[in-house]
PDB file of C-alpha atoms in Angstrom:
ATOM      1  CA  MET V  10      -2.292  -4.749   3.152  1.00 77.00           C
ATOM      2  CA  ARG V  11      -3.030  -2.018   5.648  1.00 80.00           C
ATOM      3  CA  MET V  12      -1.264   1.127   6.641  1.00 84.00           C
ATOM      4  CA  SER V  13      -0.667   1.607  10.401  1.00 85.00           C
ATOM      5  CA  GLU V  14      -3.265   3.801  12.154  1.00 88.00           C
ATOM      6  CA  GLY V  15      -0.235   5.804  13.291  1.00 91.00           C
ATOM      7  CA  VAL V  16      -0.196   7.538   9.864  1.00 92.00           C
ATOM      8  CA  GLU V  17      -3.584   9.113  10.518  1.00 91.00           C
ATOM      9  CA  TRP V  18      -2.481  10.146  14.025  1.00 94.00           C
ATOM     10  CA  ALA V  19       0.804  11.620  12.759  1.00 96.00           C
ATOM     11  CA  VAL V  20      -0.722  13.672   9.964  1.00 96.00           C
ATOM     12  CA  HIS V  21      -3.400  15.120  12.288  1.00 95.00           C
ATOM     13  CA  CYS V  22      -0.874  15.882  15.004  1.00 97.00           C
ATOM     14  CA  CYS V  23       1.392  17.659  12.507  1.00 98.00           C
ATOM     15  CA  LEU V  24      -1.610  19.750  11.325  1.00 97.00           C
ATOM     16  CA  ASN V  25      -2.447  20.604  14.934  1.00 97.00           C
ATOM     17  CA  LEU V  26       1.146  21.580  15.658  1.00 98.00           C
ATOM     18  CA  ALA V  27       1.154  23.812  12.570  1.00 98.00           C
ATOM     19  CA  TRP V  28      -2.074  25.599  13.662  1.00 97.00           C
ATOM     20  CA  THR V  29      -0.754  25.824  17.245  1.00 97.00           C
ATOM     21  CA  GLY V  30       2.390  27.620  15.989  1.00 96.00           C
ATOM     22  CA  ALA V  31       6.099  26.908  16.423  1.00 92.00           C
ATOM     23  CA  GLU V  32       6.294  29.232  19.457  1.00 92.00           C
ATOM     24  CA  HIS V  33       4.399  26.686  21.541  1.00 94.00           C
ATOM     25  CA  ALA V  34       5.800  23.173  22.413  1.00 96.00           C
ATOM     26  CA  VAL V  35       2.977  20.603  22.970  1.00 96.00           C
ATOM     27  CA  SER V  36       3.469  17.437  24.980  1.00 95.00           C
ATOM     28  CA  ALA V  37       2.617  13.987  23.583  1.00 95.00           C
ATOM     29  CA  ALA V  38      -0.035  13.607  26.290  1.00 95.00           C
ATOM     30  CA  ARG V  39      -1.792  16.816  25.213  1.00 96.00           C
ATOM     31  CA  LEU V  40      -1.571  15.918  21.491  1.00 96.00           C
ATOM     32  CA  ALA V  41      -3.073  12.544  22.406  1.00 96.00           C
ATOM     33  CA  ALA V  42      -5.843  13.935  24.551  1.00 96.00           C
ATOM     34  CA  TYR V  43      -7.189  15.997  21.668  1.00 95.00           C
ATOM     35  CA  TYR V  44      -8.247  12.812  19.885  1.00 94.00           C
ATOM     36  CA  GLU V  45      -8.409  10.493  22.952  1.00 94.00           C
ATOM     37  CA  LEU V  46      -5.430   8.500  21.632  1.00 94.00           C
ATOM     38  CA  PRO V  47      -3.140   6.352  23.787  1.00 95.00           C
ATOM     39  CA  SER V  48      -0.373   8.744  24.751  1.00 95.00           C
ATOM     40  CA  ALA V  49       2.531   6.236  24.939  1.00 94.00           C
ATOM     41  CA  TYR V  50       1.796   4.810  21.514  1.00 94.00           C
ATOM     42  CA  LEU V  51       1.326   8.288  19.960  1.00 96.00           C
ATOM     43  CA  ASN V  52       4.685   9.230  21.553  1.00 95.00           C
ATOM     44  CA  LYS V  53       6.313   6.473  19.417  1.00 95.00           C
ATOM     45  CA  GLN V  54       4.912   8.064  16.253  1.00 96.00           C
ATOM     46  CA  LEU V  55       6.115  11.477  17.406  1.00 97.00           C
ATOM     47  CA  GLN V  56       9.620  10.083  17.956  1.00 97.00           C
ATOM     48  CA  ALA V  57       9.559   8.691  14.490  1.00 97.00           C
ATOM     49  CA  LEU V  58       8.556  12.124  13.105  1.00 98.00           C
ATOM     50  CA  ALA V  59      11.394  13.670  15.143  1.00 97.00           C
ATOM     51  CA  ARG V  60      13.939  11.177  13.711  1.00 97.00           C
ATOM     52  CA  ASP V  61      12.927  12.240  10.178  1.00 97.00           C
ATOM     53  CA  GLY V  62      13.181  15.972  11.081  1.00 97.00           C
ATOM     54  CA  ILE V  63       9.440  16.593  10.720  1.00 98.00           C
ATOM     55  CA  VAL V  64       8.868  17.610  14.313  1.00 98.00           C
ATOM     56  CA  ALA V  65      11.453  18.919  16.843  1.00 97.00           C
ATOM     57  CA  SER V  66      11.239  17.861  20.494  1.00 95.00           C
ATOM     58  CA  THR V  67      12.396  19.855  23.464  1.00 92.00           C
ATOM     59  CA  PRO V  68      12.906  17.851  26.651  1.00 89.00           C
ATOM     60  CA  GLY V  69      11.882  18.968  30.152  1.00 85.00           C
ATOM     61  CA  PRO V  70       8.619  19.765  32.002  1.00 82.00           C
ATOM     62  CA  ARG V  71       7.832  22.712  29.712  1.00 85.00           C
ATOM     63  CA  GLY V  72       9.112  20.892  26.646  1.00 89.00           C
ATOM     64  CA  GLY V  73       7.173  19.091  23.939  1.00 95.00           C
ATOM     65  CA  PHE V  74       6.832  18.916  20.210  1.00 97.00           C
ATOM     66  CA  ARG V  75       6.766  21.637  17.503  1.00 97.00           C
ATOM     67  CA  LEU V  76       6.704  21.347  13.753  1.00 97.00           C
ATOM     68  CA  ALA V  77      10.376  21.475  12.661  1.00 97.00           C
ATOM     69  CA  ARG V  78       9.753  22.976   9.261  1.00 96.00           C
ATOM     70  CA  ALA V  79       7.098  24.988   7.447  1.00 97.00           C
ATOM     71  CA  PRO V  80       4.026  22.887   6.651  1.00 98.00           C
ATOM     72  CA  GLU V  81       4.542  23.824   3.004  1.00 98.00           C
ATOM     73  CA  SER V  82       7.812  21.907   2.997  1.00 98.00           C
ATOM     74  CA  ILE V  83       6.516  18.726   4.571  1.00 98.00           C
ATOM     75  CA  THR V  84       4.775  16.309   2.184  1.00 98.00           C
ATOM     76  CA  LEU V  85       2.398  13.518   3.004  1.00 97.00           C
ATOM     77  CA  LEU V  86       5.087  11.181   1.687  1.00 97.00           C
ATOM     78  CA  ASP V  87       7.495  12.517   4.365  1.00 98.00           C
ATOM     79  CA  VAL V  88       4.960  11.659   7.166  1.00 97.00           C
ATOM     80  CA  VAL V  89       4.022   8.286   5.671  1.00 96.00           C
ATOM     81  CA  THR V  90       7.703   7.316   5.217  1.00 96.00           C
ATOM     82  CA  ALA V  91       8.509   8.403   8.806  1.00 97.00           C
ATOM     83  CA  ILE V  92       5.799   6.056  10.164  1.00 95.00           C
ATOM     84  CA  GLU V  93       5.830   3.200   7.657  1.00 93.00           C
ATOM     85  CA  GLY V  94       9.416   3.179   6.548  1.00 92.00           C
ATOM     86  CA  PRO V  95      10.745   3.729   3.066  1.00 90.00           C
ATOM     87  CA  ARG V  96      10.162   0.253   1.536  1.00 86.00           C
ATOM     88  CA  PRO V  97       7.506  -0.323  -1.069  1.00 85.00           C
ATOM     89  CA  ALA V  98       4.463  -2.412  -0.169  1.00 84.00           C
ATOM     90  CA  PHE V  99       5.225  -4.999  -2.882  1.00 84.00           C
ATOM     91  CA  ARG V 100       8.524  -6.740  -2.095  1.00 82.00           C
ATOM     92  CA  CYS V 101       9.630  -9.055  -4.855  1.00 85.00           C
ATOM     93  CA  ALA V 102      11.011 -12.302  -3.365  1.00 84.00           C
ATOM     94  CA  GLU V 103      12.221 -13.331  -6.829  1.00 88.00           C
ATOM     95  CA  ILE V 104      10.375 -16.681  -6.777  1.00 88.00           C
ATOM     96  CA  ARG V 105      11.075 -16.895 -10.528  1.00 87.00           C
ATOM     97  CA  ARG V 106      14.697 -17.666  -9.606  1.00 87.00           C
ATOM     98  CA  ARG V 107      13.734 -20.848  -7.689  1.00 89.00           C
ATOM     99  CA  GLY V 108      12.766 -24.296  -8.909  1.00 90.00           C
ATOM    100  CA  PRO V 109      12.994 -26.015 -12.263  1.00 88.00           C
ATOM    101  CA  GLY V 110      12.351 -22.890 -14.383  1.00 83.00           C
ATOM    102  CA  ALA V 111      15.105 -20.808 -12.800  1.00 87.00           C
ATOM    103  CA  ASP V 112      17.686 -19.465 -15.281  1.00 83.00           C
ATOM    104  CA  PRO V 113      20.889 -18.336 -13.514  1.00 82.00           C
ATOM    105  CA  ALA V 114      21.932 -16.521 -16.688  1.00 80.00           C
ATOM    106  CA  ASP V 115      18.771 -14.285 -16.683  1.00 82.00           C
ATOM    107  CA  GLU V 116      19.747 -10.895 -15.398  1.00 83.00           C
ATOM    108  CA  THR V 117      16.547  -9.076 -16.337  1.00 85.00           C
ATOM    109  CA  ARG V 118      14.405  -7.367 -13.749  1.00 86.00           C
ATOM    110  CA  CYS V 119      11.221  -9.290 -12.987  1.00 87.00           C
ATOM    111  CA  ALA V 120       8.386  -7.895 -15.143  1.00 87.00           C
ATOM    112  CA  VAL V 121       5.978  -8.290 -12.186  1.00 89.00           C
ATOM    113  CA  ASP V 122       8.241  -6.373  -9.846  1.00 90.00           C
ATOM    114  CA  GLN V 123       8.661  -3.692 -12.495  1.00 91.00           C
ATOM    115  CA  ALA V 124       4.866  -3.217 -12.942  1.00 91.00           C
ATOM    116  CA  MET V 125       4.232  -3.203  -9.197  1.00 92.00           C
ATOM    117  CA  GLY V 126       7.087  -0.710  -8.807  1.00 93.00           C
ATOM    118  CA  GLN V 127       5.475   1.636 -11.289  1.00 94.00           C
ATOM    119  CA  ALA V 128       2.223   1.577  -9.307  1.00 94.00           C
ATOM    120  CA  ASP V 129       4.167   2.299  -6.124  1.00 94.00           C
ATOM    121  CA  LEU V 130       5.875   5.241  -7.863  1.00 95.00           C
ATOM    122  CA  ALA V 131       2.456   6.659  -8.870  1.00 95.00           C
ATOM    123  CA  TRP V 132       1.349   6.390  -5.286  1.00 94.00           C
ATOM    124  CA  ARG V 133       4.457   8.128  -3.982  1.00 95.00           C
ATOM    125  CA  ARG V 134       4.306  10.808  -6.650  1.00 97.00           C
ATOM    126  CA  GLU V 135       0.789  11.674  -5.486  1.00 96.00           C
ATOM    127  CA  LEU V 136       1.793  11.753  -1.757  1.00 96.00           C
ATOM    128  CA  ALA V 137       4.942  13.796  -2.533  1.00 97.00           C
ATOM    129  CA  GLY V 138       2.897  16.303  -4.438  1.00 97.00           C
ATOM    130  CA  ARG V 139       0.719  17.055  -1.402  1.00 97.00           C
ATOM    131  CA  THR V 140       2.112  19.082   1.511  1.00 97.00           C
ATOM    132  CA  LEU V 141       0.753  19.573   4.940  1.00 97.00           C
ATOM    133  CA  GLY V 142       0.145  23.198   3.810  1.00 97.00           C
ATOM    134  CA  ASP V 143      -2.138  21.870   1.055  1.00 96.00           C
ATOM    135  CA  VAL V 144      -4.080  19.722   3.542  1.00 95.00           C
ATOM    136  CA  MET V 145      -4.383  22.673   5.902  1.00 96.00           C
ATOM    137  CA  ALA V 146      -5.716  24.844   3.078  1.00 96.00           C
ATOM    138  CA  GLY V 147      -8.285  22.085   2.375  1.00 93.00           C
ATOM    139  CA  VAL V 148      -9.456  22.062   5.965  1.00 93.00           C
ATOM    140  CA  GLU V 149      -9.491  25.878   6.196  1.00 94.00           C
ATOM    141  CA  ARG V 150     -11.773  25.883   3.095  1.00 92.00           C
ATOM    142  CA  THR V 151     -14.232  23.237   4.210  1.00 90.00           C
ATOM    143  CA  ALA V 152     -14.172  23.556   8.007  1.00 90.00           C
ATOM    144  CA  PRO V 153     -12.889  27.126   8.629  1.00 92.00           C
ATOM    145  CA  ALA V 154     -13.506  26.971  12.455  1.00 92.00           C
ATOM    146  CA  VAL V 155     -10.938  24.164  12.936  1.00 93.00           C
ATOM    147  CA  PRO V 156      -7.645  26.120  12.879  1.00 95.00           C
ATOM    148  CA  GLU V 157      -8.817  28.636  15.507  1.00 95.00           C
ATOM    149  CA  ARG V 158     -10.313  25.934  17.698  1.00 94.00           C
ATOM    150  CA  VAL V 159      -7.119  23.914  17.600  1.00 95.00           C
ATOM    151  CA  HIS V 160      -4.987  26.956  18.241  1.00 96.00           C
ATOM    152  CA  ARG V 161      -7.072  27.983  21.240  1.00 96.00           C
ATOM    153  CA  TRP V 162      -7.131  24.487  22.786  1.00 95.00           C
ATOM    154  CA  PHE V 163      -3.391  23.835  22.492  1.00 96.00           C
ATOM    155  CA  THR V 164      -2.301  27.286  23.680  1.00 94.00           C
ATOM    156  CA  THR V 165      -4.535  27.816  26.701  1.00 87.00           C
TER     157      THR V 165
ATOM    158  CA  MET D   6       2.785  -1.701   5.184  1.00 76.00           C
ATOM    159  CA  ARG D   7       3.507  -4.743   3.222  1.00 80.00           C
ATOM    160  CA  MET D   8       1.654  -6.634   0.508  1.00 84.00           C
ATOM    161  CA  SER D   9       1.244 -10.369   1.068  1.00 85.00           C
ATOM    162  CA  GLU D  10       3.825 -12.541  -0.727  1.00 88.00           C
ATOM    163  CA  GLY D  11       0.777 -14.356  -2.190  1.00 91.00           C
ATOM    164  CA  VAL D  12       0.451 -11.462  -4.703  1.00 92.00           C
ATOM    165  CA  GLU D  13       3.799 -12.346  -6.303  1.00 91.00           C
ATOM    166  CA  TRP D  14       2.839 -15.992  -6.316  1.00 94.00           C
ATOM    167  CA  ALA D  15      -0.588 -15.330  -7.814  1.00 96.00           C
ATOM    168  CA  VAL D  16       0.732 -13.142 -10.637  1.00 96.00           C
ATOM    169  CA  HIS D  17       3.453 -15.610 -11.627  1.00 95.00           C
ATOM    170  CA  CYS D  18       1.045 -18.591 -11.539  1.00 97.00           C
ATOM    171  CA  CYS D  19      -1.417 -16.725 -13.746  1.00 98.00           C
ATOM    172  CA  LEU D  20       1.350 -16.039 -16.226  1.00 97.00           C
ATOM    173  CA  ASN D  21       2.371 -19.653 -16.197  1.00 97.00           C
ATOM    174  CA  LEU D  22      -1.227 -20.762 -16.684  1.00 98.00           C
ATOM    175  CA  ALA D  23      -1.473 -18.377 -19.651  1.00 98.00           C
ATOM    176  CA  TRP D  24       1.688 -19.761 -21.296  1.00 97.00           C
ATOM    177  CA  THR D  25       0.568 -23.354 -20.484  1.00 97.00           C
ATOM    178  CA  GLY D  26      -2.709 -22.677 -22.349  1.00 96.00           C
ATOM    179  CA  ALA D  27      -6.360 -23.129 -21.306  1.00 92.00           C
ATOM    180  CA  GLU D  28      -6.473 -26.637 -22.778  1.00 93.00           C
ATOM    181  CA  HIS D  29      -4.354 -27.915 -19.868  1.00 94.00           C
ATOM    182  CA  ALA D  30      -5.509 -27.953 -16.221  1.00 96.00           C
ATOM    183  CA  VAL D  31      -2.616 -27.664 -13.766  1.00 96.00           C
ATOM    184  CA  SER D  32      -2.750 -28.806 -10.129  1.00 95.00           C
ATOM    185  CA  ALA D  33      -1.814 -26.550  -7.268  1.00 95.00           C
ATOM    186  CA  ALA D  34       0.969 -28.924  -6.367  1.00 95.00           C
ATOM    187  CA  ARG D  35       2.469 -28.636  -9.821  1.00 96.00           C
ATOM    188  CA  LEU D  36       2.113 -24.859  -9.907  1.00 96.00           C
ATOM    189  CA  ALA D  37       3.813 -24.730  -6.464  1.00 96.00           C
ATOM    190  CA  ALA D  38       6.628 -27.056  -7.479  1.00 96.00           C
ATOM    191  CA  TYR D  39       7.722 -24.732 -10.275  1.00 95.00           C
ATOM    192  CA  TYR D  40       8.849 -22.194  -7.736  1.00 94.00           C
ATOM    193  CA  GLU D  41       9.264 -24.530  -4.718  1.00 94.00           C
ATOM    194  CA  LEU D  42       6.349 -22.837  -2.965  1.00 94.00           C
ATOM    195  CA  PRO D  43       4.259 -24.460  -0.107  1.00 95.00           C
ATOM    196  CA  SER D  44       1.425 -26.124  -2.036  1.00 95.00           C
ATOM    197  CA  ALA D  45      -1.293 -25.768   0.565  1.00 94.00           C
ATOM    198  CA  TYR D  46      -0.696 -22.073   1.031  1.00 94.00           C
ATOM    199  CA  LEU D  47      -0.527 -21.509  -2.723  1.00 96.00           C
ATOM    200  CA  ASN D  48      -3.782 -23.369  -3.046  1.00 95.00           C
ATOM    201  CA  LYS D  49      -5.440 -20.688  -0.834  1.00 95.00           C
ATOM    202  CA  GLN D  50      -4.291 -17.992  -3.251  1.00 96.00           C
ATOM    203  CA  LEU D  51      -5.601 -20.053  -6.201  1.00 97.00           C
ATOM    204  CA  GLN D  52      -8.953 -20.400  -4.475  1.00 97.00           C
ATOM    205  CA  ALA D  53      -9.071 -16.634  -4.025  1.00 97.00           C
ATOM    206  CA  LEU D  54      -8.301 -16.189  -7.766  1.00 98.00           C
ATOM    207  CA  ALA D  55     -11.043 -18.664  -8.573  1.00 97.00           C
ATOM    208  CA  ARG D  56     -13.573 -16.769  -6.399  1.00 97.00           C
ATOM    209  CA  ASP D  57     -12.870 -13.635  -8.400  1.00 97.00           C
ATOM    210  CA  GLY D  58     -13.217 -15.414 -11.697  1.00 97.00           C
ATOM    211  CA  ILE D  59      -9.519 -15.096 -12.646  1.00 98.00           C
ATOM    212  CA  VAL D  60      -8.848 -18.829 -12.748  1.00 98.00           C
ATOM    213  CA  ALA D  61     -11.272 -21.704 -13.177  1.00 97.00           C
ATOM    214  CA  SER D  62     -10.800 -24.894 -11.271  1.00 95.00           C
ATOM    215  CA  THR D  63     -11.831 -28.391 -12.336  1.00 92.00           C
ATOM    216  CA  PRO D  64     -12.159 -30.975  -9.588  1.00 89.00           C
ATOM    217  CA  GLY D  65     -10.999 -34.584  -9.841  1.00 85.00           C
ATOM    218  CA  PRO D  66      -7.643 -36.403 -10.267  1.00 82.00           C
ATOM    219  CA  ARG D  67      -7.096 -34.939 -13.780  1.00 85.00           C
ATOM    220  CA  GLY D  68      -8.437 -31.533 -12.735  1.00 89.00           C
ATOM    221  CA  GLY D  69      -6.646 -28.401 -11.806  1.00 95.00           C
ATOM    222  CA  PHE D  70      -6.516 -24.692 -12.637  1.00 97.00           C
ATOM    223  CA  ARG D  71      -6.710 -22.836 -15.932  1.00 97.00           C
ATOM    224  CA  LEU D  72      -6.852 -19.132 -16.619  1.00 97.00           C
ATOM    225  CA  ALA D  73     -10.599 -18.309 -16.770  1.00 97.00           C
ATOM    226  CA  ARG D  74     -10.215 -15.346 -19.157  1.00 96.00           C
ATOM    227  CA  ALA D  75      -7.835 -14.023 -21.754  1.00 97.00           C
ATOM    228  CA  PRO D  76      -4.699 -12.545 -20.104  1.00 98.00           C
ATOM    229  CA  GLU D  77      -5.370  -9.307 -21.900  1.00 98.00           C
ATOM    230  CA  SER D  78      -8.666  -8.952 -19.917  1.00 98.00           C
ATOM    231  CA  ILE D  79      -7.108  -9.601 -16.466  1.00 98.00           C
ATOM    232  CA  THR D  80      -5.386  -6.609 -14.909  1.00 98.00           C
ATOM    233  CA  LEU D  81      -2.840  -6.557 -12.121  1.00 97.00           C
ATOM    234  CA  LEU D  82      -5.455  -4.778 -10.029  1.00 97.00           C
ATOM    235  CA  ASP D  83      -7.778  -7.802 -10.481  1.00 98.00           C
ATOM    236  CA  VAL D  84      -5.063 -10.119  -9.095  1.00 97.00           C
ATOM    237  CA  VAL D  85      -4.013  -7.852  -6.227  1.00 96.00           C
ATOM    238  CA  THR D  86      -7.665  -7.311  -5.228  1.00 96.00           C
ATOM    239  CA  ALA D  87      -8.371 -11.088  -5.315  1.00 97.00           C
ATOM    240  CA  ILE D  88      -5.460 -11.653  -2.862  1.00 95.00           C
ATOM    241  CA  GLU D  89      -5.473  -8.525  -0.706  1.00 93.00           C
ATOM    242  CA  GLY D  90      -9.137  -7.566  -0.762  1.00 92.00           C
ATOM    243  CA  PRO D  91     -10.692  -4.372  -2.177  1.00 90.00           C
ATOM    244  CA  ARG D  92     -10.067  -2.037   0.767  1.00 86.00           C
ATOM    245  CA  PRO D  93      -7.501   0.785   0.504  1.00 84.00           C
ATOM    246  CA  ALA D  94      -4.321   0.583   2.557  1.00 84.00           C
ATOM    247  CA  PHE D  95      -5.125   3.777   4.443  1.00 83.00           C
ATOM    248  CA  ARG D  96      -8.273   3.362   6.506  1.00 82.00           C
ATOM    249  CA  CYS D  97      -9.432   6.578   8.063  1.00 85.00           C
ATOM    250  CA  ALA D  98     -10.585   5.962  11.660  1.00 85.00           C
ATOM    251  CA  GLU D  99     -11.967   9.500  11.824  1.00 88.00           C
ATOM    252  CA  ILE D 100      -9.968  10.346  14.997  1.00 88.00           C
ATOM    253  CA  ARG D 101     -10.890  14.050  14.296  1.00 87.00           C
ATOM    254  CA  ARG D 102     -14.461  13.166  15.437  1.00 87.00           C
ATOM    255  CA  ARG D 103     -13.229  12.210  18.948  1.00 90.00           C
ATOM    256  CA  GLY D 104     -12.192  14.339  21.881  1.00 90.00           C
ATOM    257  CA  PRO D 105     -12.495  18.030  22.712  1.00 89.00           C
ATOM    258  CA  GLY D 106     -12.092  19.237  19.142  1.00 83.00           C
ATOM    259  CA  ALA D 107     -14.910  17.071  17.686  1.00 87.00           C
ATOM    260  CA  ASP D 108     -17.654  18.943  15.938  1.00 83.00           C
ATOM    261  CA  PRO D 109     -20.835  16.875  15.426  1.00 82.00           C
ATOM    262  CA  ALA D 110     -22.101  19.384  12.885  1.00 81.00           C
ATOM    263  CA  ASP D 111     -19.056  18.915  10.648  1.00 82.00           C
ATOM    264  CA  GLU D 112     -20.106  16.773   7.686  1.00 83.00           C
ATOM    265  CA  THR D 113     -17.038  17.345   5.555  1.00 85.00           C
ATOM    266  CA  ARG D 114     -14.826  14.504   4.442  1.00 86.00           C
ATOM    267  CA  CYS D 115     -11.539  14.423   6.308  1.00 88.00           C
ATOM    268  CA  ALA D 116      -8.884  16.238   4.235  1.00 88.00           C
ATOM    269  CA  VAL D 117      -6.274  13.634   5.200  1.00 89.00           C
ATOM    270  CA  ASP D 118      -8.497  10.746   4.077  1.00 90.00           C
ATOM    271  CA  GLN D 119      -9.199  12.584   0.841  1.00 91.00           C
ATOM    272  CA  ALA D 120      -5.460  13.085   0.061  1.00 91.00           C
ATOM    273  CA  MET D 121      -4.617   9.491   0.967  1.00 92.00           C
ATOM    274  CA  GLY D 122      -7.547   8.353  -1.148  1.00 93.00           C
ATOM    275  CA  GLN D 123      -6.196  10.168  -4.192  1.00 94.00           C
ATOM    276  CA  ALA D 124      -2.798   8.467  -3.785  1.00 94.00           C
ATOM    277  CA  ASP D 125      -4.608   5.139  -3.495  1.00 94.00           C
ATOM    278  CA  LEU D 126      -6.524   5.897  -6.718  1.00 95.00           C
ATOM    279  CA  ALA D 127      -3.272   6.735  -8.586  1.00 95.00           C
ATOM    280  CA  TRP D 128      -1.934   3.348  -7.442  1.00 94.00           C
ATOM    281  CA  ARG D 129      -5.042   1.548  -8.534  1.00 95.00           C
ATOM    282  CA  ARG D 130      -5.176   3.364 -11.877  1.00 97.00           C
ATOM    283  CA  GLU D 131      -1.637   2.201 -12.608  1.00 96.00           C
ATOM    284  CA  LEU D 132      -2.432  -1.465 -11.695  1.00 96.00           C
ATOM    285  CA  ALA D 133      -5.779  -1.374 -13.606  1.00 97.00           C
ATOM    286  CA  GLY D 134      -3.882  -0.093 -16.719  1.00 97.00           C
ATOM    287  CA  ARG D 135      -1.622  -3.143 -16.773  1.00 96.00           C
ATOM    288  CA  THR D 136      -2.921  -6.505 -17.899  1.00 97.00           C
ATOM    289  CA  LEU D 137      -1.365  -9.924 -17.555  1.00 97.00           C
ATOM    290  CA  GLY D 138      -1.026  -9.706 -21.342  1.00 97.00           C
ATOM    291  CA  ASP D 139       1.178  -6.637 -20.956  1.00 96.00           C
ATOM    292  CA  VAL D 140       3.338  -8.397 -18.371  1.00 95.00           C
ATOM    293  CA  MET D 141       3.674 -11.468 -20.606  1.00 96.00           C
ATOM    294  CA  ALA D 142       4.755  -9.168 -23.516  1.00 96.00           C
ATOM    295  CA  GLY D 143       7.402  -7.704 -21.204  1.00 93.00           C
ATOM    296  CA  VAL D 144       8.779 -11.100 -20.290  1.00 93.00           C
ATOM    297  CA  GLU D 145       8.628 -12.242 -23.921  1.00 94.00           C
ATOM    298  CA  ARG D 146      10.693  -9.228 -24.937  1.00 92.00           C
ATOM    299  CA  THR D 147      13.382  -9.447 -22.194  1.00 90.00           C
ATOM    300  CA  ALA D 148      13.465 -13.231 -21.515  1.00 90.00           C
ATOM    301  CA  PRO D 149      12.158 -14.836 -24.701  1.00 92.00           C
ATOM    302  CA  ALA D 150      12.961 -18.417 -23.626  1.00 92.00           C
ATOM    303  CA  VAL D 151      10.599 -18.266 -20.656  1.00 93.00           C
ATOM    304  CA  PRO D 152       7.204 -18.886 -22.292  1.00 95.00           C
ATOM    305  CA  GLU D 153       8.391 -22.045 -24.161  1.00 95.00           C
ATOM    306  CA  ARG D 154      10.190 -23.367 -21.033  1.00 94.00           C
ATOM    307  CA  VAL D 155       7.052 -22.883 -18.945  1.00 95.00           C
ATOM    308  CA  HIS D 156       4.774 -24.469 -21.575  1.00 96.00           C
ATOM    309  CA  ARG D 157       6.996 -27.471 -21.893  1.00 96.00           C
ATOM    310  CA  TRP D 158       7.336 -28.024 -18.112  1.00 95.00           C
ATOM    311  CA  PHE D 159       3.590 -27.789 -17.477  1.00 96.00           C
ATOM    312  CA  THR D 160       2.433 -29.876 -20.394  1.00 94.00           C
ATOM    313  CA  THR D 161       4.785 -32.791 -20.188  1.00 87.00           C
TER     314      THR D 161
END
């Protein structure tokens, strides 16, 4: 089980857009260049973020991406869901309803699915409790030069 | 991001081995037949469980698999780890260390990786807090006919 590398890209690009400021639109190519990422593939992640209202895109030669909302109102779960989709990692195929042990009258929820679902909820709760604003504050505390460096690079 | 279907198979097979009882060895083919699963592919999951000491296998025509430990001492995390491996779903590729913004002197842990790691821990904590014994108790409460049905099918 592995999350797409696009999640790391998407979170870092959102942080960079936040530090750049909503008054500047940044192209996918420029966002990609900052980490030497493949621009076309990053553009797909940015489109997914736009579909979920996390970034806003402006077309045209001077267009690009901006953060669509305040970073304090975008959670890590929002970003992960935009890239990975909303479905849980464990998907019960209800194998207990096949074969000689199957009981058509049994309407209970599978106990395995239930336990896996609770672990998934704990994971989501943690990601939903962490906003991009929180992550930015963490970076500003441990690597205080980063926000200014990002802002300068993306605005000049 | 999707967990392998082998996790569902492995958990259900462990439950069935527990209800069958450690005095009976059950072949992969018979375990597979109970849910109409492909026997060769299920055998791979059973080998992974055996490598991690969750089931014990006895070779030979009368051999097969048994649960290696009491179901109360096997957690869902043990089973998931045996099938999926121990690595977290989010794997930080440290893209922040590439490109024009990279700072070779920065020795901090990436704030994104840290936040994703905490969500992963919450997920693991939940799975580590649930044993096969707990799941069995859940089934016994909601579908009390299952344990006896399983025991009968696998021992006759």
